[in-house]
Amino acid sequence: MLQVLHLSDLHFGDGQLSLGLLQREGGLFNKRLLGFANRKFNRKRRFAEERKLALIEYCMDLDFDYLILSGDLTHLSTSAEFLEARAALEPLLSKVPGRVLLTAGNHDRYTRSATQEKLLELHFGDCFPFIDTEHQGPHFLIDPQGWMFLELPMSRPTGLHSKGKLAWNLQAYRDLLAAYPNHQKLLYGHYPLVYPGGQSEAFSHSLAGRKEVLQLLKQPGVRGYLHGHIHHSWAFQPFAETDFWSVNAGGSVKEGGYLISLSAEGLPWISPSKLELPA
């Protein structure tokens, strides 16, 4: 049995954001200025610093084998924010060295300059412990208990919208999944692929080609998909007569993330449990 801690959308940077910081990190007149205003006037309480630190402290008492962070560690992808995120998360990362799996959120690729400078990789390079990271194709990790962890990188620098796109073509993922017929698969990315009732996503913030990418979740052996992006937490089974789970930890700061049990023996392959954070 493996235990996976799933957190997402922590949006570090409350103590860093200022007009002076934006001026130092690329100027004021770009996409970051809009993000700065949105954070200051609309989202400040949602990502209160004390709640993030309380979440990390709570998770330090949990037993887990892997930590999956499904994006948006920062808000405007500045160097200062990445430094703050690394310092705050270091105790949690050190619990499972080599078993932290990170994928970028749209806020971690907020600008072209941050992406070109590889700021996320610079500060969290040890959180991409993939097999053969030099090969040009999907990145994955194989656990000795027979589970494959497969990243679906989706985030990219865009204009004023936040629309994602899968990094590689779908056939590359199908071929990789088919090459490991005897392994159970857990996929993770930033954007939702399925939604529970009552939830939806604005077109400008969604994943391009979502319906096509969704077919990956129906491939043999795929048992779950972990993501964030929408700032609520949910876990549900979208496909009838299957043991597949879709888990969103986007509301980690306010609503809690998930501790997910992965079985090496059979049904139920996945059992997600929501973290019960103190008030």
Coordinates of N, CA and C in Angstrom, one line a residue, residues 68-258:
I68 N 2.5 14.8 -4.2 CA 2.2 15.3 -5.5 C 1.6 16.8 -5.4
L69 N 2.3 17.7 -6.0 CA 1.9 19.1 -6.0 C 1.5 19.4 -7.4
S70 N 0.2 19.7 -7.6 CA -0.3 19.8 -9.0 C -0.5 21.3 -9.5
G71 N 0.6 22.1 -9.1 CA 0.7 23.4 -9.8 C 0.2 24.6 -8.9
D72 N 0.6 25.7 -9.5 CA 0.3 27.1 -8.9 C 0.9 27.2 -7.5
L73 N 2.2 26.9 -7.4 CA 3.0 27.2 -6.2 C 3.1 28.7 -5.9
T74 N 3.1 29.5 -7.0 CA 3.2 30.9 -6.9 C 2.0 31.6 -7.5
H75 N 2.0 32.9 -7.5 CA 0.9 33.6 -8.1 C 1.3 34.3 -9.4
L76 N 2.5 34.9 -9.4 CA 3.0 35.7 -10.5 C 4.3 35.1 -11.1
S77 N 4.7 34.0 -10.6 CA 6.0 33.3 -11.1 C 7.2 34.2 -11.0
T78 N 7.3 34.9 -9.9 CA 8.5 35.7 -9.7 C 9.6 34.9 -8.9
S79 N 10.8 35.3 -9.0 CA 11.9 34.6 -8.2 C 11.6 34.7 -6.7
A80 N 11.1 35.8 -6.3 CA 10.9 36.0 -4.8 C 9.8 35.0 -4.4
E81 N 8.8 34.8 -5.2 CA 7.7 33.9 -4.8 C 8.2 32.5 -4.8
F82 N 9.0 32.1 -5.8 CA 9.5 30.7 -5.8 C 10.4 30.5 -4.6
L83 N 11.2 31.5 -4.2 CA 12.1 31.4 -3.0 C 11.2 31.2 -1.8
E84 N 10.2 32.0 -1.7 CA 9.3 31.8 -0.5 C 8.6 30.5 -0.5
A85 N 8.2 30.0 -1.6 CA 7.5 28.7 -1.7 C 8.5 27.6 -1.3
R86 N 9.7 27.7 -1.8 CA 10.7 26.6 -1.4 C 11.0 26.6 0.1
A87 N 11.2 27.8 0.7 CA 11.5 27.8 2.1 C 10.3 27.3 2.9
A88 N 9.1 27.6 2.6 CA 8.0 27.2 3.3 C 7.7 25.7 3.2
L89 N 8.0 25.1 2.0 CA 7.7 23.7 1.7 C 8.8 22.8 2.1
E90 N 10.0 23.3 2.3 CA 11.2 22.5 2.5 C 11.0 21.4 3.6
P91 N 10.4 21.7 4.7 CA 10.2 20.6 5.7 C 9.4 19.4 5.1
L92 N 8.4 19.8 4.3 CA 7.5 18.7 3.8 C 8.2 18.0 2.7
L93 N 9.0 18.7 1.8 CA 9.7 18.1 0.7 C 10.8 17.1 1.3
S94 N 11.4 17.5 2.4 CA 12.4 16.6 2.9 C 12.0 15.3 3.6
K95 N 10.6 15.2 3.8 CA 10.1 14.0 4.3 C 10.2 12.8 3.3
V96 N 10.1 13.2 2.0 CA 10.1 12.1 1.0 C 11.0 12.5 -0.2
P97 N 12.3 12.7 0.1 CA 13.3 13.1 -1.0 C 13.2 12.1 -2.2
G98 N 13.2 12.7 -3.3 CA 13.1 11.9 -4.5 C 11.8 11.3 -4.9
R99 N 10.8 11.7 -4.0 CA 9.4 11.2 -4.3 C 8.4 12.3 -4.2
V100 N 8.9 13.5 -4.6 CA 8.0 14.7 -4.7 C 7.8 14.9 -6.2
L101 N 6.5 14.9 -6.6 CA 6.2 15.0 -8.0 C 5.4 16.3 -8.2
L102 N 6.0 17.2 -9.0 CA 5.5 18.5 -9.2 C 5.2 18.7 -10.7
T103 N 4.1 19.4 -11.0 CA 3.8 19.8 -12.3 C 3.4 21.3 -12.2
A104 N 3.7 22.0 -13.3 CA 3.5 23.5 -13.3 C 2.1 23.9 -13.4
G105 N 1.7 24.9 -12.7 CA 0.3 25.5 -12.9 C 0.5 26.7 -13.8
N106 N -0.7 27.2 -14.3 CA -0.6 28.4 -15.2 C 0.0 29.6 -14.5
H107 N -0.1 29.7 -13.2 CA 0.6 30.8 -12.5 C 2.1 30.6 -12.3
D108 N 2.5 29.3 -12.4 CA 4.0 29.1 -12.4 C 4.6 29.3 -13.7
R109 N 3.8 29.4 -14.8 CA 4.3 29.8 -16.1 C 3.6 31.1 -16.5
Y110 N 3.5 32.0 -15.6 CA 2.7 33.2 -15.8 C 3.2 34.1 -16.9
T111 N 4.5 34.2 -17.1 CA 5.1 35.0 -18.1 C 6.1 34.2 -18.9
R112 N 6.4 34.7 -20.1 CA 7.3 34.0 -21.0 C 8.7 34.1 -20.4
S113 N 9.1 35.2 -19.8 CA 10.4 35.3 -19.2 C 10.6 34.3 -18.0
A114 N 9.6 34.1 -17.2 CA 9.7 33.1 -16.1 C 9.9 31.7 -16.7
T115 N 9.2 31.5 -17.7 CA 9.3 30.1 -18.4 C 10.6 29.9 -19.1
Q116 N 11.1 30.9 -19.8 CA 12.4 30.8 -20.5 C 13.5 30.7 -19.5
E117 N 13.4 31.4 -18.4 CA 14.5 31.4 -17.3 C 14.4 30.1 -16.5
K118 N 13.3 29.3 -16.7 CA 13.1 28.1 -16.0 C 13.1 28.3 -14.4
L119 N 12.4 29.3 -14.0 CA 12.4 29.6 -12.5 C 11.9 28.5 -11.7
L120 N 10.8 27.8 -12.2 CA 10.3 26.7 -11.4 C 11.3 25.6 -11.3
E121 N 11.9 25.2 -12.4 CA 12.9 24.1 -12.4 C 14.2 24.5 -11.6
L122 N 14.5 25.8 -11.6 CA 15.7 26.3 -10.8 C 15.5 26.1 -9.3
H123 N 14.3 26.4 -8.8 CA 14.0 26.3 -7.4 C 13.5 24.9 -7.0
F124 N 12.9 24.2 -7.9 CA 12.3 22.9 -7.5 C 12.7 21.8 -8.5
G125 N 14.0 21.8 -8.9 CA 14.4 20.8 -9.9 C 14.4 19.4 -9.3
D126 N 14.6 19.3 -8.0 CA 14.6 17.9 -7.4 C 13.2 17.4 -7.3
C127 N 12.2 18.1 -7.7 CA 10.8 17.6 -7.6 C 10.3 17.1 -9.0
F128 N 11.3 16.8 -9.9 CA 10.9 16.1 -11.1 C 11.8 14.9 -11.3
P129 N 11.7 13.9 -10.4 CA 12.6 12.7 -10.4 C 12.2 11.6 -11.4
F130 N 12.1 12.0 -12.7 CA 11.6 11.1 -13.7 C 12.6 10.2 -14.2
I131 N 12.1 9.1 -14.7 CA 13.0 8.1 -15.4 C 13.4 8.8 -16.7
D132 N 14.8 8.8 -17.0 CA 15.3 9.4 -18.2 C 14.7 10.8 -18.6
T133 N 15.1 11.7 -17.8 CA 14.6 13.1 -18.0 C 15.1 13.7 -19.2
E134 N 16.1 13.1 -19.9 CA 16.6 13.7 -21.1 C 15.8 13.4 -22.3
H135 N 15.0 12.3 -22.3 CA 14.3 11.9 -23.5 C 13.2 12.9 -23.8
Q136 N 12.9 13.1 -25.1 CA 11.9 14.0 -25.6 C 10.5 13.3 -25.6
G137 N 9.8 13.4 -24.6 CA 8.5 12.8 -24.5 C 8.0 12.8 -23.1
P138 N 6.8 12.2 -22.8 CA 6.2 12.3 -21.5 C 7.1 11.7 -20.4
H139 N 7.1 12.4 -19.3 CA 7.9 12.0 -18.1 C 7.0 11.2 -17.1
F140 N 7.7 10.2 -16.6 CA 7.0 9.3 -15.7 C 7.9 8.7 -14.7
L141 N 7.4 8.1 -13.6 CA 8.1 7.4 -12.6 C 7.5 6.1 -12.3
I142 N 8.3 5.0 -12.1 CA 7.8 3.7 -11.8 C 8.1 3.4 -10.3
D143 N 7.1 3.1 -9.5 CA 7.3 2.6 -8.1 C 7.5 1.1 -8.1
P144 N 8.4 0.6 -7.2 CA 8.6 -0.8 -7.1 C 7.3 -1.6 -6.8
Q145 N 6.3 -1.0 -6.3 CA 5.1 -1.7 -6.0 C 4.2 -1.8 -7.3
G146 N 4.7 -1.3 -8.4 CA 3.9 -1.5 -9.6 C 3.1 -0.4 -10.1
W147 N 3.2 0.8 -9.5 CA 2.5 1.9 -9.9 C 3.3 2.8 -10.8
M148 N 2.7 3.3 -11.9 CA 3.3 4.3 -12.7 C 2.7 5.7 -12.4
F149 N 3.5 6.7 -12.2 CA 3.1 8.1 -12.0 C 3.4 8.9 -13.2
L150 N 2.4 9.4 -13.9 CA 2.6 10.0 -15.2 C 2.2 11.5 -15.2
E151 N 3.1 12.4 -15.5 CA 2.8 13.8 -15.5 C 2.1 14.1 -16.8
L152 N 1.1 15.0 -16.8 CA 0.5 15.6 -17.9 C 0.8 17.1 -17.9
P153 N 2.0 17.5 -18.3 CA 2.3 19.0 -18.3 C 1.3 19.7 -19.2
M154 N 0.7 20.8 -18.7 CA -0.3 21.5 -19.4 C -0.2 23.0 -19.5
S155 N 0.6 23.5 -18.6 CA 0.7 25.0 -18.4 C 1.7 25.6 -19.4
R156 N 1.4 26.8 -19.8 CA 2.3 27.5 -20.7 C 2.1 29.0 -20.6
P157 N 3.1 29.8 -20.9 CA 2.8 31.3 -20.9 C 1.9 31.7 -22.0
T158 N 0.9 32.5 -21.7 CA -0.1 32.9 -22.7 C -0.2 34.4 -22.6
G159 N -1.2 34.9 -23.3 CA -1.5 36.4 -23.3 C -2.2 36.7 -22.0
L160 N -3.4 37.3 -22.1 CA -4.1 37.7 -20.9 C -5.0 36.6 -20.5
H161 N -5.2 35.5 -21.2 CA -6.0 34.4 -20.8 C -5.1 33.3 -20.1
S162 N -5.6 32.3 -19.6 CA -4.9 31.2 -18.9 C -5.2 29.9 -19.4
K163 N -5.3 29.8 -20.7 CA -5.7 28.5 -21.3 C -4.5 27.6 -21.5
G164 N -4.7 26.3 -21.0 CA -3.6 25.3 -21.1 C -3.6 24.5 -22.3
K165 N -2.5 23.7 -22.5 CA -2.4 22.8 -23.7 C -1.5 21.7 -23.3
L166 N -1.9 20.5 -23.6 CA -1.0 19.3 -23.3 C 0.3 19.4 -24.0
A167 N 1.4 19.1 -23.3 CA 2.8 19.4 -23.9 C 3.1 18.5 -25.0
W168 N 2.7 17.2 -25.0 CA 3.0 16.3 -26.1 C 1.7 15.8 -26.7
N169 N 1.9 15.2 -27.9 CA 0.7 14.7 -28.6 C 0.1 13.5 -27.9
L170 N -1.2 13.3 -28.1 CA -1.9 12.3 -27.3 C -1.4 10.9 -27.6
Q171 N -0.9 10.7 -28.8 CA -0.4 9.3 -29.2 C 0.8 8.9 -28.4
A172 N 1.6 9.9 -28.1 CA 2.8 9.6 -27.2 C 2.4 9.1 -25.9
Y173 N 1.3 9.6 -25.3 CA 0.8 9.2 -24.0 C 0.2 7.8 -24.1
R174 N -0.6 7.6 -25.2 CA -1.2 6.3 -25.4 C -0.2 5.2 -25.6
D175 N 0.9 5.5 -26.3 CA 1.9 4.5 -26.5 C 2.6 4.2 -25.2
L176 N 2.9 5.2 -24.4 CA 3.6 5.0 -23.1 C 2.7 4.2 -22.2
L177 N 1.4 4.5 -22.1 CA 0.6 3.7 -21.2 C 0.5 2.3 -21.7
A178 N 0.4 2.1 -23.0 CA 0.3 0.7 -23.5 C 1.6 -0.1 -23.3
A179 N 2.7 0.6 -23.2 CA 4.0 -0.1 -23.0 C 4.1 -0.7 -21.6
Y180 N 3.2 -0.4 -20.7 CA 3.3 -0.9 -19.3 C 1.9 -1.5 -19.0
P181 N 1.6 -2.6 -19.7 CA 0.2 -3.1 -19.5 C 0.0 -3.7 -18.1
N182 N 1.0 -4.1 -17.4 CA 0.8 -4.7 -16.1 C 1.0 -3.7 -14.9
H183 N 1.1 -2.5 -15.2 CA 1.2 -1.5 -14.1 C -0.1 -0.7 -14.0
Q184 N -0.4 -0.3 -12.7 CA -1.5 0.6 -12.4 C -0.9 2.0 -12.6
K185 N -1.8 2.9 -13.1 CA -1.3 4.2 -13.5 C -2.1 5.3 -12.7
L186 N -1.3 6.3 -12.2 CA -1.9 7.5 -11.6 C -1.4 8.7 -12.4
L187 N -2.3 9.4 -13.0 CA -1.9 10.6 -13.8 C -2.1 11.9 -13.0
Y188 N -1.3 12.9 -13.3 CA -1.5 14.1 -12.6 C -1.2 15.3 -13.5
G189 N -1.9 16.4 -13.4 CA -1.7 17.6 -14.2 C -2.3 18.8 -13.4
H190 N -2.4 19.9 -14.1 CA -3.0 21.1 -13.4 C -4.4 21.3 -13.7
Y191 N -4.8 21.1 -14.9 CA -6.2 21.5 -15.3 C -7.2 20.3 -15.1
P192 N -8.4 20.6 -14.7 CA -9.4 19.5 -14.6 C -9.7 18.9 -16.0
L193 N -10.0 17.7 -16.0 CA -10.5 17.0 -17.2 C -11.9 16.6 -17.2
V194 N -12.4 16.3 -15.9 CA -13.8 16.1 -15.7 C -14.3 16.9 -14.5
Y195 N -15.6 17.2 -14.5 CA -16.1 18.0 -13.4 C -17.3 17.3 -12.7
P196 N -17.4 17.5 -11.4 CA -18.6 17.0 -10.7 C -19.7 17.9 -11.0
G197 N -21.0 17.5 -10.7 CA -22.1 18.3 -11.0 C -22.0 19.7 -10.3
G198 N -22.4 20.7 -11.1 CA -22.4 22.1 -10.6 C -21.1 22.8 -10.7
Q199 N -20.1 22.2 -11.2 CA -18.8 22.8 -11.4 C -18.5 23.0 -12.9
S200 N -17.8 24.0 -13.3 CA -17.4 24.3 -14.7 C -16.2 25.2 -14.7
E201 N -15.7 25.5 -15.9 CA -14.6 26.3 -16.0 C -14.8 27.3 -17.2
A202 N -14.4 28.5 -17.0 CA -14.5 29.5 -18.1 C -13.6 29.1 -19.2
F203 N -14.0 29.3 -20.4 CA -13.3 28.9 -21.6 C -11.9 29.4 -21.6
S204 N -11.7 30.6 -21.2 CA -10.4 31.3 -21.2 C -9.4 30.7 -20.2
H205 N -9.9 29.9 -19.2 CA -9.1 29.3 -18.2 C -9.1 27.8 -18.3
S206 N -9.6 27.2 -19.3 CA -9.7 25.8 -19.5 C -8.5 25.2 -20.3
L207 N -8.5 23.9 -20.4 CA -7.5 23.2 -21.2 C -8.0 23.0 -22.6
A208 N -7.2 23.4 -23.6 CA -7.5 23.2 -25.0 C -7.5 21.8 -25.3
G209 N -8.5 21.3 -26.1 CA -8.6 19.9 -26.4 C -9.0 19.0 -25.2
R210 N -9.7 19.5 -24.2 CA -9.9 18.8 -23.0 C -10.6 17.4 -23.3
K211 N -11.6 17.4 -24.2 CA -12.4 16.2 -24.4 C -11.5 15.1 -25.0
E212 N -10.5 15.5 -25.9 CA -9.6 14.5 -26.4 C -8.7 14.0 -25.4
V213 N -8.1 14.9 -24.5 CA -7.2 14.5 -23.5 C -7.9 13.6 -22.5
L214 N -9.2 13.8 -22.3 CA -10.0 13.1 -21.3 C -9.9 11.6 -21.7
Q215 N -9.7 11.2 -22.9 CA -9.7 9.8 -23.3 C -8.5 9.1 -22.7
L216 N -7.5 9.8 -22.3 CA -6.4 9.1 -21.7 C -6.8 8.5 -20.3
L217 N -7.8 9.1 -19.7 CA -8.2 8.6 -18.4 C -9.0 7.3 -18.5
K218 N -9.4 6.9 -19.7 CA -10.1 5.7 -20.0 C -9.3 4.6 -20.5
Q219 N -7.9 4.8 -20.6 CA -7.0 3.8 -21.0 C -6.9 2.7 -20.0
P220 N -6.6 1.4 -20.4 CA -6.5 0.3 -19.4 C -5.4 0.6 -18.3
G221 N -5.8 0.4 -17.1 CA -4.9 0.5 -16.0 C -4.8 1.9 -15.4
V222 N -5.5 2.9 -16.0 CA -5.5 4.2 -15.4 C -6.5 4.3 -14.3
R223 N -6.0 4.5 -13.1 CA -6.9 4.4 -11.9 C -7.3 5.8 -11.3
G224 N -6.5 6.8 -11.7 CA -6.9 8.1 -11.1 C -6.2 9.3 -11.8
Y225 N -6.8 10.4 -11.6 CA -6.2 11.7 -12.1 C -6.2 12.7 -11.1
L226 N -5.1 13.3 -10.7 CA -5.0 14.3 -9.7 C -4.7 15.7 -10.3
H227 N -5.4 16.7 -9.9 CA -5.2 18.1 -10.5 C -5.6 19.1 -9.5
G228 N -5.6 20.4 -10.0 CA -5.9 21.5 -9.2 C -6.7 22.5 -10.0
H229 N -6.2 23.8 -10.0 CA -6.7 24.9 -10.9 C -7.9 25.5 -10.4
I230 N -9.0 24.8 -10.2 CA -10.2 25.3 -9.6 C -10.0 25.3 -8.0
H231 N -10.3 26.4 -7.4 CA -9.9 26.5 -5.9 C -11.0 25.9 -5.0
H232 N -11.4 24.7 -5.3 CA -12.2 23.8 -4.4 C -11.6 22.5 -4.4
S233 N -11.9 21.7 -3.4 CA -11.4 20.3 -3.3 C -12.6 19.4 -3.5
W234 N -12.4 18.4 -4.3 CA -13.4 17.3 -4.5 C -12.7 16.0 -5.0
A235 N -13.4 14.9 -4.8 CA -13.0 13.6 -5.2 C -14.3 12.9 -5.6
F236 N -14.3 12.4 -6.9 CA -15.5 11.7 -7.3 C -15.1 10.7 -8.4
Q237 N -16.1 9.8 -8.7 CA -15.9 8.7 -9.7 C -16.7 9.1 -10.9
P238 N -16.2 9.6 -11.9 CA -17.0 10.1 -13.0 C -17.5 9.1 -14.0
F239 N -16.8 7.9 -14.0 CA -17.2 6.9 -15.0 C -17.9 5.7 -14.4
A240 N -19.0 5.4 -14.9 CA -19.9 4.3 -14.4 C -19.1 3.0 -14.4
E241 N -19.3 2.2 -13.3 CA -18.8 0.8 -13.3 C -17.3 0.7 -13.4
T242 N -16.6 1.8 -12.9 CA -15.1 1.7 -12.9 C -14.6 2.2 -11.5
D243 N -13.4 1.9 -11.2 CA -12.8 2.3 -9.9 C -11.9 3.5 -10.1
F244 N -12.2 4.3 -11.1 CA -11.4 5.5 -11.4 C -11.8 6.6 -10.6
W245 N -10.8 7.4 -10.0 CA -11.1 8.6 -9.2 C -10.5 9.8 -9.8
S246 N -11.2 10.9 -9.9 CA -10.7 12.2 -10.2 C -10.7 13.0 -9.0
V247 N -9.5 13.6 -8.6 CA -9.3 14.2 -7.3 C -8.7 15.6 -7.6
N248 N -9.4 16.7 -7.1 CA -9.0 18.0 -7.2 C -8.6 18.5 -5.8
A249 N -7.3 19.0 -5.7 CA -6.8 19.5 -4.4 C -6.6 21.0 -4.5
G250 N -7.3 21.7 -5.5 CA -7.1 23.1 -5.7 C -7.5 23.9 -4.5
G251 N -8.4 23.4 -3.6 CA -8.8 24.2 -2.5 C -8.0 23.8 -1.2
S252 N -6.7 23.4 -1.4 CA -5.9 22.9 -0.3 C -5.8 23.9 0.8
V253 N -5.6 25.2 0.5 CA -5.4 26.1 1.6 C -6.6 26.3 2.5
K254 N -7.8 26.4 1.9 CA -9.0 26.6 2.6 C -9.7 25.4 3.0
E255 N -9.8 24.4 2.1 CA -10.6 23.2 2.3 C -9.8 21.9 2.6
G256 N -8.5 22.0 2.4 CA -7.7 20.8 2.6 C -7.4 20.0 1.3
G257 N -6.3 19.3 1.3 CA -6.0 18.4 0.2 C -6.4 17.0 0.4
Y258 N -5.7 16.0 -0.1 CA -6.1 14.6 0.0 C -4.9 13.7 0.4

